[in-house]
Coordinates of C-alpha atoms in Angstrom, one line a residue:
Chain A
M74 CA 177.8 173.6 130.6
S75 CA 180.4 170.6 129.6
E76 CA 183.6 169.4 127.8
Q77 CA 186.1 167.0 127.5
N78 CA 189.4 167.1 128.8
G79 CA 191.9 164.7 130.4
G80 CA 195.0 163.0 129.0
G81 CA 193.6 160.5 126.7
E82 CA 190.6 158.3 124.5
S83 CA 190.9 156.1 127.8
E84 CA 190.5 159.1 130.3
R85 CA 187.5 161.3 130.6
T86 CA 185.9 164.0 132.6
Y87 CA 181.8 165.1 132.4
H88 CA 180.8 167.8 134.1
V89 CA 178.1 170.4 134.2
D90 CA 178.9 173.7 136.2
L91 CA 175.1 174.7 136.5
M92 CA 172.5 172.2 136.6
T93 CA 169.2 172.9 135.1
R94 CA 165.9 172.1 136.7
V95 CA 167.1 171.5 140.1
E96 CA 166.3 173.3 143.3
G97 CA 169.2 175.5 144.2
E98 CA 172.8 175.8 143.2
G99 CA 175.2 172.7 142.2
R100 CA 177.3 170.7 139.8
F101 CA 178.6 167.5 139.3
F102 CA 182.0 166.2 138.3
V103 CA 182.9 162.9 137.8
H104 CA 186.6 161.5 136.2
V105 CA 186.8 157.9 134.2
K106 CA 190.2 156.6 133.6
D107 CA 190.9 152.9 131.9
G108 CA 187.1 152.9 132.5
A109 CA 187.8 153.3 136.2
V110 CA 186.1 156.2 138.1
L111 CA 189.0 158.2 139.8
D112 CA 186.5 160.3 140.9
A113 CA 182.8 161.3 141.2
R114 CA 181.3 164.6 143.1
L115 CA 177.9 166.1 143.8
E116 CA 179.3 169.6 144.1
I117 CA 176.9 171.9 146.6
F118 CA 178.2 175.2 146.0
E119 CA 175.1 177.2 147.5
A120 CA 176.1 179.3 150.7
P121 CA 175.7 177.5 153.5
R122 CA 172.5 177.2 155.1
F123 CA 172.6 179.5 158.9
F124 CA 169.1 178.5 160.0
E125 CA 169.7 176.0 162.7
G126 CA 171.4 179.4 163.6
F127 CA 168.7 181.4 163.3
V128 CA 166.5 179.7 165.0
R129 CA 168.5 179.6 168.6
G130 CA 166.9 182.0 171.4
R131 CA 163.1 181.7 169.4
E132 CA 159.8 181.1 170.9
P133 CA 159.4 177.4 169.2
D134 CA 156.2 178.9 167.4
E135 CA 158.0 181.5 165.5
V136 CA 161.1 178.5 165.2
V137 CA 157.7 177.1 162.9
D138 CA 157.0 179.9 161.2
I139 CA 161.2 180.8 160.3
V140 CA 161.9 176.9 158.6
A141 CA 159.0 177.6 156.5
R142 CA 161.6 179.7 154.5
I143 CA 164.5 177.0 154.1
C144 CA 162.1 175.6 150.7
G145 CA 159.9 177.5 148.7
I146 CA 158.7 174.2 147.8
C147 CA 157.7 172.2 150.9
P148 CA 157.4 174.9 154.0
V149 CA 155.4 172.4 155.1
A150 CA 157.5 169.3 155.2
Y151 CA 159.9 172.0 157.3
Q152 CA 157.0 173.3 159.5
V153 CA 155.7 169.5 160.6
S154 CA 159.1 168.4 161.1
A155 CA 159.8 171.0 164.3
S156 CA 156.5 170.9 165.2
R157 CA 156.0 167.3 166.0
A158 CA 159.9 167.8 167.2
F159 CA 158.4 170.4 169.9
E160 CA 155.1 168.5 170.6
A161 CA 157.9 165.3 171.6
A162 CA 159.2 167.5 173.6
F163 CA 156.8 169.0 175.2
G164 CA 154.4 165.2 175.4
V165 CA 152.3 166.7 173.5
A166 CA 149.3 164.6 171.7
L167 CA 147.5 166.4 168.5
P168 CA 143.4 165.4 168.7
E169 CA 142.6 163.0 166.1
P170 CA 140.6 165.9 163.7
V171 CA 144.1 168.0 163.7
R172 CA 146.0 165.5 162.7
A173 CA 143.9 164.2 160.0
L174 CA 144.1 168.7 159.1
R175 CA 148.2 168.1 159.4
R176 CA 147.7 165.4 157.2
L177 CA 145.6 167.2 154.4
L178 CA 147.6 170.2 155.0
Y179 CA 150.5 168.2 154.1
C180 CA 149.3 166.1 151.0
G181 CA 148.8 169.2 149.7
E182 CA 152.6 169.4 149.8
W183 CA 153.2 166.5 148.5
I184 CA 150.6 167.4 145.2
E185 CA 152.2 170.4 144.4
S186 CA 155.1 169.4 145.1
H187 CA 155.1 165.9 143.1
A188 CA 153.7 167.7 139.9
L189 CA 156.2 170.3 139.9
H190 CA 158.5 167.5 139.9
V191 CA 156.7 165.5 137.7
F192 CA 155.9 168.0 134.6
M193 CA 157.6 171.3 134.9
L194 CA 161.4 169.4 135.5
H195 CA 162.1 165.5 135.0
A196 CA 159.2 165.0 132.2
P197 CA 161.3 167.2 129.5
D198 CA 164.2 164.6 130.0
F199 CA 162.3 161.5 128.5
L200 CA 160.2 164.6 126.2
G201 CA 164.0 165.2 124.6
Y202 CA 163.5 168.7 125.1
A203 CA 166.3 171.3 127.7
S204 CA 163.0 172.6 129.6
A205 CA 159.6 172.4 130.6
V206 CA 159.2 175.7 128.7
E207 CA 160.1 174.3 125.8
M208 CA 158.3 171.2 126.4
A209 CA 155.0 173.4 126.6
A210 CA 155.5 174.7 122.7
D211 CA 154.8 170.6 121.6
H212 CA 153.0 169.1 125.2
K213 CA 151.3 172.2 125.7
G214 CA 147.7 169.6 127.6
L215 CA 150.2 167.7 129.3
V216 CA 151.8 170.8 130.7
E217 CA 148.5 172.5 131.4
Q218 CA 147.3 169.2 133.5
G219 CA 150.7 169.7 135.3
L220 CA 149.4 173.4 136.5
R221 CA 146.1 172.3 137.4
I222 CA 147.0 168.9 139.5
K223 CA 149.8 171.2 140.7
K224 CA 147.0 173.9 142.1
A225 CA 144.5 171.7 143.9
G226 CA 147.6 171.1 145.7
N227 CA 148.7 174.9 146.6
A228 CA 145.0 175.5 147.1
L229 CA 144.4 172.8 149.5
I230 CA 147.7 174.4 151.6
E231 CA 146.1 178.2 151.1
A232 CA 142.8 176.9 152.9
L233 CA 144.3 175.2 155.6
G234 CA 147.8 177.3 155.7
G235 CA 146.3 181.1 154.9
R236 CA 148.7 180.9 152.3
A237 CA 150.1 178.7 149.7
T238 CA 153.4 179.7 149.9
H239 CA 155.2 180.0 153.9
P240 CA 152.4 178.7 155.3
V241 CA 151.3 180.9 158.6
S242 CA 148.7 179.0 160.1
P243 CA 150.5 176.0 161.7
R244 CA 151.5 175.9 164.6
V245 CA 153.6 173.2 167.4
G246 CA 150.1 171.7 168.7
G247 CA 148.3 172.1 165.4
F248 CA 146.9 175.4 163.7
W249 CA 146.3 178.9 164.3
K250 CA 142.8 178.5 163.2
A251 CA 141.2 175.4 160.9
P252 CA 139.1 175.4 158.5
S253 CA 135.4 175.6 158.3
K254 CA 133.6 172.2 156.7
E255 CA 132.9 174.9 153.9
T256 CA 135.5 175.9 153.3
L257 CA 137.2 171.9 152.7
R258 CA 134.7 171.2 150.6
A259 CA 134.3 173.7 147.9
L260 CA 138.0 172.3 147.2
A261 CA 136.7 168.4 147.1
G262 CA 135.9 168.9 143.4
D263 CA 139.4 170.2 142.0
L264 CA 140.6 168.0 143.9
A265 CA 138.7 164.7 142.0
R266 CA 139.7 166.0 138.8
A267 CA 142.8 166.5 140.0
L268 CA 143.8 162.9 141.2
E269 CA 141.5 161.4 137.2
E270 CA 144.5 163.5 135.5
T271 CA 146.7 162.1 137.4
E272 CA 146.1 158.6 137.0
E273 CA 145.6 159.8 132.8
A274 CA 148.9 161.2 133.7
T275 CA 150.8 157.9 135.6
R276 CA 149.2 155.8 133.1
F277 CA 151.4 158.1 130.3
V278 CA 154.6 158.4 132.2
A279 CA 155.0 154.6 132.8
T280 CA 154.8 154.5 129.3
L281 CA 158.5 156.3 128.9
D282 CA 161.3 154.6 127.9
A283 CA 164.4 155.1 131.0
P284 CA 167.7 154.3 130.8
D285 CA 168.5 151.2 132.2
F286 CA 170.2 151.2 136.2
T287 CA 169.5 149.8 139.2
P288 CA 171.9 149.9 141.9
D289 CA 171.6 148.4 144.5
Y290 CA 170.0 150.7 147.8
V291 CA 169.2 151.2 151.6
Y292 CA 166.0 152.4 151.7
V293 CA 165.0 154.1 154.0
A294 CA 161.9 155.8 155.6
L295 CA 159.4 156.8 158.5
E296 CA 157.3 154.5 159.6
D297 CA 153.5 155.5 160.7
G298 CA 151.3 152.2 161.6
A299 CA 149.1 151.4 159.3
R300 CA 149.2 154.9 157.8
Y301 CA 151.6 155.3 154.6
P302 CA 154.3 157.3 156.6
I303 CA 153.6 161.5 155.4
E304 CA 153.2 163.8 158.2
A305 CA 154.3 161.5 161.1
G306 CA 156.0 158.5 162.2
D307 CA 158.4 157.8 165.2
R308 CA 160.2 154.3 164.4
I309 CA 162.6 155.0 160.7
V310 CA 162.8 151.9 159.2
V311 CA 165.8 150.9 157.2
S312 CA 167.0 147.5 155.2
G313 CA 168.5 145.0 156.0
R314 CA 167.9 147.0 159.3
E315 CA 166.7 147.0 163.0
P316 CA 164.4 149.1 162.5
V317 CA 165.4 152.5 164.9
D318 CA 163.8 155.4 167.0
V319 CA 163.4 158.9 165.3
A320 CA 164.9 160.0 169.1
R321 CA 167.6 157.7 167.7
W322 CA 168.6 158.7 164.0
D323 CA 171.8 159.8 165.0
E324 CA 173.0 156.8 166.5
V325 CA 172.3 154.9 163.5
M326 CA 173.2 157.6 160.4
E327 CA 175.8 160.3 160.7
E328 CA 176.4 162.7 158.5
H329 CA 180.4 164.1 157.6
H330 CA 181.5 167.6 156.3
V331 CA 182.8 166.6 152.6
P332 CA 185.6 169.3 151.1
H333 CA 183.4 169.6 147.7
S334 CA 179.8 170.8 148.8
N335 CA 178.7 173.3 151.1
A336 CA 176.2 170.5 152.6
L337 CA 176.7 167.5 154.6
Q338 CA 176.5 164.2 154.1
A339 CA 174.9 161.4 155.4
R340 CA 174.5 157.5 155.6
L341 CA 174.4 155.1 158.1
K342 CA 177.3 154.9 160.5
D343 CA 179.1 152.0 158.8
G344 CA 179.8 154.6 156.2
T345 CA 176.8 153.1 153.7
P346 CA 175.3 155.3 151.5
Y347 CA 171.0 155.2 151.6
L348 CA 168.0 156.4 149.9
C349 CA 165.0 158.7 150.9
G350 CA 162.1 159.5 148.9
P351 CA 159.3 158.0 146.9
M352 CA 161.5 154.9 145.9
A353 CA 162.2 154.7 150.1
R354 CA 159.0 154.9 150.7
L355 CA 156.7 152.7 148.2
H356 CA 159.5 150.1 149.0
H357 CA 159.0 149.7 152.1
H358 CA 155.2 150.5 153.0
A359 CA 153.5 149.8 149.6
E360 CA 151.0 147.7 151.4
K361 CA 149.3 150.9 153.1
L362 CA 148.9 152.8 150.2
H363 CA 145.4 154.0 149.3
P364 CA 143.2 151.3 147.6
R365 CA 143.2 153.8 143.9
A366 CA 147.3 154.4 144.5
A367 CA 147.4 150.2 144.6
E368 CA 145.3 149.4 141.8
L369 CA 147.0 152.2 140.1
M370 CA 149.9 150.3 140.9
R371 CA 149.0 147.2 139.7
E372 CA 147.8 149.0 136.1
V373 CA 151.1 150.1 134.9
G374 CA 153.2 147.5 136.3
L375 CA 155.0 149.1 138.9
G376 CA 156.2 146.6 141.9
R377 CA 157.8 147.9 144.7
S378 CA 161.2 148.2 144.7
E379 CA 161.0 149.8 141.4
G380 CA 165.0 149.7 141.4
N381 CA 165.5 152.5 138.6
P382 CA 166.0 156.0 140.3
H383 CA 164.6 157.3 136.3
R384 CA 161.3 155.6 137.3
S385 CA 160.7 157.3 140.5
I386 CA 158.7 159.7 137.6
V387 CA 156.2 156.9 138.0
V388 CA 156.4 156.3 141.8
R389 CA 155.9 159.8 142.2
C390 CA 152.9 160.1 139.6
V391 CA 151.4 157.5 142.0
E392 CA 152.4 159.0 145.7
T393 CA 150.3 161.2 144.4
V394 CA 147.1 159.6 143.4
H395 CA 147.5 158.8 147.1
A396 CA 147.6 162.1 148.3
L397 CA 144.8 163.2 146.0
A398 CA 143.0 160.3 147.2
E399 CA 143.5 160.5 150.8
A400 CA 143.1 164.1 151.1
L401 CA 139.2 163.6 149.4
D402 CA 138.4 160.9 151.7
I403 CA 139.5 163.5 154.9
V404 CA 137.9 165.8 153.7
A405 CA 134.9 164.0 153.0
G406 CA 135.6 163.4 156.4
Y407 CA 135.8 166.1 158.1
A408 CA 134.2 167.9 161.4
E409 CA 135.5 171.3 162.5
P410 CA 137.6 170.0 166.2
E411 CA 137.1 171.7 168.9
A412 CA 140.1 173.5 169.1
P413 CA 142.5 174.3 166.0
A414 CA 145.7 173.3 168.1
A415 CA 146.2 170.9 171.3
R416 CA 147.2 172.9 174.5
W417 CA 151.3 172.9 175.8
E418 CA 153.4 174.4 177.8
A419 CA 157.2 174.7 176.2
K420 CA 160.1 173.4 179.6
A421 CA 163.1 172.6 179.7
A422 CA 163.9 169.1 177.0
V423 CA 165.0 168.2 173.4
G424 CA 162.8 166.2 171.1
C425 CA 162.9 165.2 167.9
G426 CA 160.7 164.4 165.0
A427 CA 160.7 163.8 161.9
S428 CA 158.3 163.5 158.9
E429 CA 158.5 162.1 155.1
A430 CA 159.2 165.6 152.9
P431 CA 158.1 165.3 149.2
R432 CA 161.9 164.2 148.7
G433 CA 162.7 161.9 151.7
L434 CA 163.1 162.0 155.4
L435 CA 163.1 164.8 157.2
W436 CA 164.7 165.3 160.4
H437 CA 164.6 167.7 163.0
R438 CA 165.9 167.9 166.5
Y439 CA 165.7 171.0 169.4
A440 CA 166.7 171.7 172.4
V441 CA 165.0 174.4 174.8
G442 CA 165.6 176.0 177.9
A443 CA 163.7 176.6 181.4
D444 CA 163.0 180.3 179.7
G445 CA 161.3 178.3 176.6
W446 CA 164.0 179.5 173.6
V447 CA 165.7 177.4 171.7
A448 CA 169.1 176.8 172.8
D449 CA 170.0 174.6 170.1
A450 CA 168.4 172.8 166.7
R451 CA 169.2 170.4 164.1
I452 CA 167.8 170.0 160.9
V453 CA 169.0 166.9 158.2
P454 CA 167.5 167.3 155.2
P455 CA 166.6 164.7 152.3
T456 CA 168.8 165.9 149.7
S457 CA 172.0 165.3 152.3
Q458 CA 170.6 162.4 153.2
N459 CA 170.8 161.3 149.2
Q460 CA 173.9 163.4 148.2
A461 CA 176.0 160.3 149.0
R462 CA 173.9 157.5 147.6
I463 CA 173.6 160.1 144.9
E464 CA 177.8 160.6 144.0
D465 CA 177.6 156.1 144.4
D466 CA 175.1 156.0 141.6
L467 CA 177.4 158.2 139.3
R468 CA 180.3 156.0 140.0
G469 CA 177.8 153.1 139.5
M470 CA 176.8 154.8 135.7
A471 CA 180.4 155.6 135.2
P472 CA 182.1 153.0 133.6
G473 CA 179.2 152.1 130.8
L474 CA 179.7 156.4 129.7
A475 CA 183.0 155.8 128.0
E476 CA 180.6 153.5 125.2
M477 CA 178.4 157.0 125.1
E478 CA 179.1 160.4 122.7
H479 CA 180.0 162.5 125.6
G480 CA 177.6 164.3 125.7
A481 CA 174.6 162.2 126.0
A482 CA 177.4 160.6 128.7
T483 CA 177.0 164.0 130.5
E484 CA 173.6 164.7 130.1
L485 CA 172.4 161.3 131.5
C486 CA 174.3 161.7 134.3
E487 CA 172.4 164.5 134.9
Q488 CA 169.1 162.9 134.0
L489 CA 170.0 161.0 136.9
I490 CA 170.6 163.6 139.7
R491 CA 167.4 165.6 138.8
A492 CA 165.2 161.7 139.0
Y493 CA 166.2 162.6 143.3
D494 CA 164.6 165.9 143.2
P495 CA 167.1 167.0 144.6
C496 CA 166.8 169.9 146.6
I497 CA 169.9 171.6 147.2
S498 CA 169.0 174.6 148.4
C499 CA 166.4 177.9 148.4
A500 CA 168.3 180.2 149.8
T501 CA 168.2 182.9 147.0
H502 CA 165.4 184.3 144.4
F503 CA 166.7 186.7 142.2
L504 CA 166.9 188.4 138.7
D505 CA 169.7 188.7 136.7
L506 CA 168.8 192.2 135.2
R507 CA 170.2 193.7 131.7
I508 CA 168.7 196.5 131.1
E509 CA 169.9 197.3 127.8
R510 CA 168.2 200.5 125.9
G511 CA 169.0 203.1 123.9
Chain B
M43 CA 138.5 188.3 141.4
T44 CA 136.2 190.6 139.3
A45 CA 137.5 192.8 136.4
A46 CA 136.4 195.3 138.6
A47 CA 140.3 196.4 138.3
R48 CA 141.5 196.9 141.0
V49 CA 145.0 196.0 141.3
R50 CA 146.8 193.4 142.5
V51 CA 150.0 193.8 143.6
I52 CA 152.4 190.4 143.9
A53 CA 155.6 190.9 146.2
L54 CA 158.2 188.0 145.6
G55 CA 161.7 187.0 147.5
S56 CA 162.9 185.3 150.6
P57 CA 163.1 187.1 154.2
M58 CA 165.8 185.3 155.0
A59 CA 167.9 186.2 152.7
R60 CA 169.3 189.6 153.4
D61 CA 168.9 191.4 150.1
D62 CA 166.5 189.1 148.8
G63 CA 163.6 190.2 151.3
A64 CA 163.6 193.8 150.4
A65 CA 160.2 193.3 148.3
L66 CA 158.8 191.4 150.2
R67 CA 159.5 194.2 153.1
A68 CA 158.0 196.6 150.4
G69 CA 154.4 194.4 150.2
E70 CA 154.6 194.3 154.1
R71 CA 154.2 198.0 154.1
L72 CA 152.1 198.5 152.0
L73 CA 149.7 196.3 153.5
E74 CA 150.7 197.7 157.0
E75 CA 150.3 201.7 155.0
G76 CA 147.0 200.5 153.7
V77 CA 146.8 200.3 149.8
D78 CA 143.9 200.4 147.8
A79 CA 145.1 196.9 145.7
E80 CA 145.0 193.8 146.7
V81 CA 148.9 192.9 148.9
V82 CA 150.0 188.8 147.7
L83 CA 153.4 188.2 150.2
A84 CA 154.1 185.5 147.3
G85 CA 157.1 184.6 148.2
R86 CA 158.8 182.2 146.4
P87 CA 155.7 181.0 143.9
G88 CA 158.2 179.2 140.9
P89 CA 155.6 178.3 137.9
G90 CA 152.1 178.8 140.9
L91 CA 153.2 182.6 139.6
L92 CA 151.4 182.2 137.1
E93 CA 148.0 181.0 138.9
L94 CA 148.8 185.1 139.8
L95 CA 148.9 186.0 136.6
E96 CA 144.7 186.8 135.4
P97 CA 144.6 188.4 132.5
E98 CA 142.1 190.6 133.1
V99 CA 143.6 191.6 136.7
P100 CA 145.7 195.2 136.7
T101 CA 149.2 193.6 137.9
V102 CA 152.1 195.0 140.3
L103 CA 155.2 192.6 140.5
L104 CA 157.7 193.4 143.3
D105 CA 160.5 191.7 143.3
V106 CA 164.7 192.1 144.2
V107 CA 167.5 192.1 140.7
R108 CA 170.6 191.5 140.0
G109 CA 172.6 194.0 138.0
P110 CA 172.1 197.9 138.6
A111 CA 173.5 199.5 141.3
P112 CA 172.4 198.5 144.6
G113 CA 169.1 200.5 146.0
S114 CA 167.9 201.3 142.6
V115 CA 164.7 201.0 141.5
V116 CA 164.3 199.3 138.1
E117 CA 160.4 199.8 136.3
L118 CA 159.5 197.5 133.8
G119 CA 155.7 196.8 131.7
L120 CA 155.6 193.2 132.2
D121 CA 155.9 192.1 128.9
E122 CA 159.9 193.0 128.9
V123 CA 160.9 191.2 131.8
V124 CA 161.7 188.3 129.9
G125 CA 164.0 190.3 127.2
A126 CA 165.6 192.1 130.0
S127 CA 166.6 189.4 131.8
L128 CA 169.3 187.6 130.8
A129 CA 169.2 184.0 129.1
G130 CA 169.2 180.4 131.1
G131 CA 170.8 179.2 134.2
A132 CA 171.9 182.4 135.5
L133 CA 168.6 184.4 135.7
S134 CA 168.0 183.0 138.7
S135 CA 169.0 179.6 141.6
H136 CA 165.7 178.0 140.5
G137 CA 164.8 175.7 138.2
L138 CA 161.3 178.2 137.6
G139 CA 162.5 181.7 138.8
V140 CA 160.2 184.8 137.8
A141 CA 161.4 185.0 133.8
E142 CA 161.0 181.2 133.6
A143 CA 157.5 181.1 135.2
F144 CA 156.9 184.4 132.4
R145 CA 158.4 182.0 129.1
L146 CA 155.7 179.2 130.4
A147 CA 153.5 181.4 130.1
E148 CA 154.3 182.5 126.7
A149 CA 154.6 179.3 125.2
L150 CA 151.3 177.7 127.2
G151 CA 149.4 181.2 125.1
R152 CA 148.4 182.6 127.9
T153 CA 148.0 186.7 128.2
L154 CA 149.7 188.5 130.6
P155 CA 148.0 191.3 132.6
P156 CA 148.8 194.8 132.1
G157 CA 150.8 196.3 134.9
R158 CA 154.7 197.0 135.9
F159 CA 157.1 195.3 137.5
L160 CA 159.1 197.3 140.0
G161 CA 163.0 195.2 140.8
L162 CA 164.7 197.0 143.8
A163 CA 168.6 195.8 142.7
G164 CA 170.3 193.8 145.2
A165 CA 173.4 192.4 145.7
E166 CA 174.1 190.4 148.7
F167 CA 171.7 187.3 148.7
G168 CA 173.6 185.1 151.8
P169 CA 171.7 184.1 154.6
G170 CA 170.3 187.1 157.1
E171 CA 167.5 188.8 157.6
A172 CA 168.1 192.5 157.1
P173 CA 169.3 193.9 153.7
E174 CA 172.3 195.8 153.4
P175 CA 172.0 199.7 153.8
A176 CA 171.7 200.6 150.4
V177 CA 169.3 198.4 150.2
A178 CA 167.3 199.1 152.9
A179 CA 166.9 202.6 151.7
G180 CA 165.3 201.8 148.5
I181 CA 162.6 200.5 150.0
E182 CA 160.8 203.5 151.1
E183 CA 161.2 204.5 146.9
L184 CA 160.0 200.8 145.9
V185 CA 156.6 201.3 148.2
A186 CA 156.5 204.6 146.4
A187 CA 157.0 203.3 143.0
A188 CA 154.3 200.8 143.4
R189 CA 151.4 203.4 144.5
E190 CA 152.6 205.4 141.6
A191 CA 151.6 202.0 139.6
I192 CA 148.7 201.1 141.1
E193 CA 147.3 205.0 140.4
A194 CA 148.2 204.8 137.1
L195 CA 146.7 201.1 136.8
R196 CA 143.6 201.5 138.2

């Protein structure tokens, strides 16, 4: 919903009270007067999440199960960041085959999450539809293609995690059960088809016209040695700053309460907003992409520092190609590990861990008491880190909006926010029913 | 899955959002007590729900709904779900909820399986593990309704 109000020709507000095609409930509000932006807010009004409270008094492996419930789209990211924090606390190192399995699981999540956003949530903006449902009537092949790619990712998660949504096998140190070689090999055909289909889709989305908008980003992403950062990384790289250890996240970044949002906003300590997610990963680590993804990037003319958030659809496609190609490599080289998890014992300690959720850096910190139970927890999701950056983008766009028809300007604001793939929060899932029977 | 008419029960919801976890608890009860059906605790599958809706597999969908009196059970045919849900963004907090998944299936020309939608009405969806007492009490009725639907579809 949008409307124009305010004090005359030179004063305009743009707002949408319930954003569609984003995860969770949020709204935005932009107020422009005489070409100057008076206010720009992304308001997150869903109930605050209390997962940090839920996990207090729980054992580490229970926490891994509980945090999976934070998000229906990226449960693996929460499970892995939590596991890595506990592993850092207890000094646990994953054997190579188990590490590869965790990366494979995470590739599954990138594939299904990116496919959901590219084909169901973001593509309708470029093709002029209100939703994927309406788009499906005219672009059935594109939607079916997206669903097949997503399914290939879900199949990986189910094979490794025990089920596709909220996996039950991941645990601190690895998995409760490792899949057989045959189980994984059986997935190779669908993964290979999904890889080809995603390459085709990348070529298509690269041709789509995007609004011209290139803010000056500070990019933030994990660093995992020579690997493109996905499930691991001990350092965080920040544009124009020295890299920092994951354990020192809160010495460099900080979270603030803002009156208009139930989510905390993160910024660098000097107040600078930053961008995490696919564009930040590509900026810092493009040379680490799988050769098939790197070749495709060249073919479609995508630069490593793509600065237009609307073009993130192309970056997500390239990352999906990377995840599929790497998944195929891991499956081809897979040998069942001697044990599905590294051995560990809980002790009084504090640990921090991070991974690259599909939407960006996901940082966890846990304090464990001598009884082995969690005494304190802190979870910083990517959307809260991007929220201040989104608001700055809205401010940056606002002067140009005055030249546009009001409805189109409002829609452009909504498209910008959607380009970030915000996961505002997935606390509830329910159906509003209106029963009318004679 | 063959067309041998083994019924599939799909339980939806989030166990960490109070009443929203009630249908999942009903699915868990069916698993614990035993039932001649495939029970899938699907959580919040989004468009992944389409993969679970196979035309040849009779399906009972267990979910939590908002609107009717908390704790009451609403039964619909699967083909009635879209018509009974409110239009637009109010129907779900997610980009693709149950009704949107059904609408997408329709737009893609997919055939829905024969089956029933059983919705337990909830009211409190804030963070928390335990449903409200009235909703918790309704889980028994939901389980019984699911067993009846399974029998009828077999």
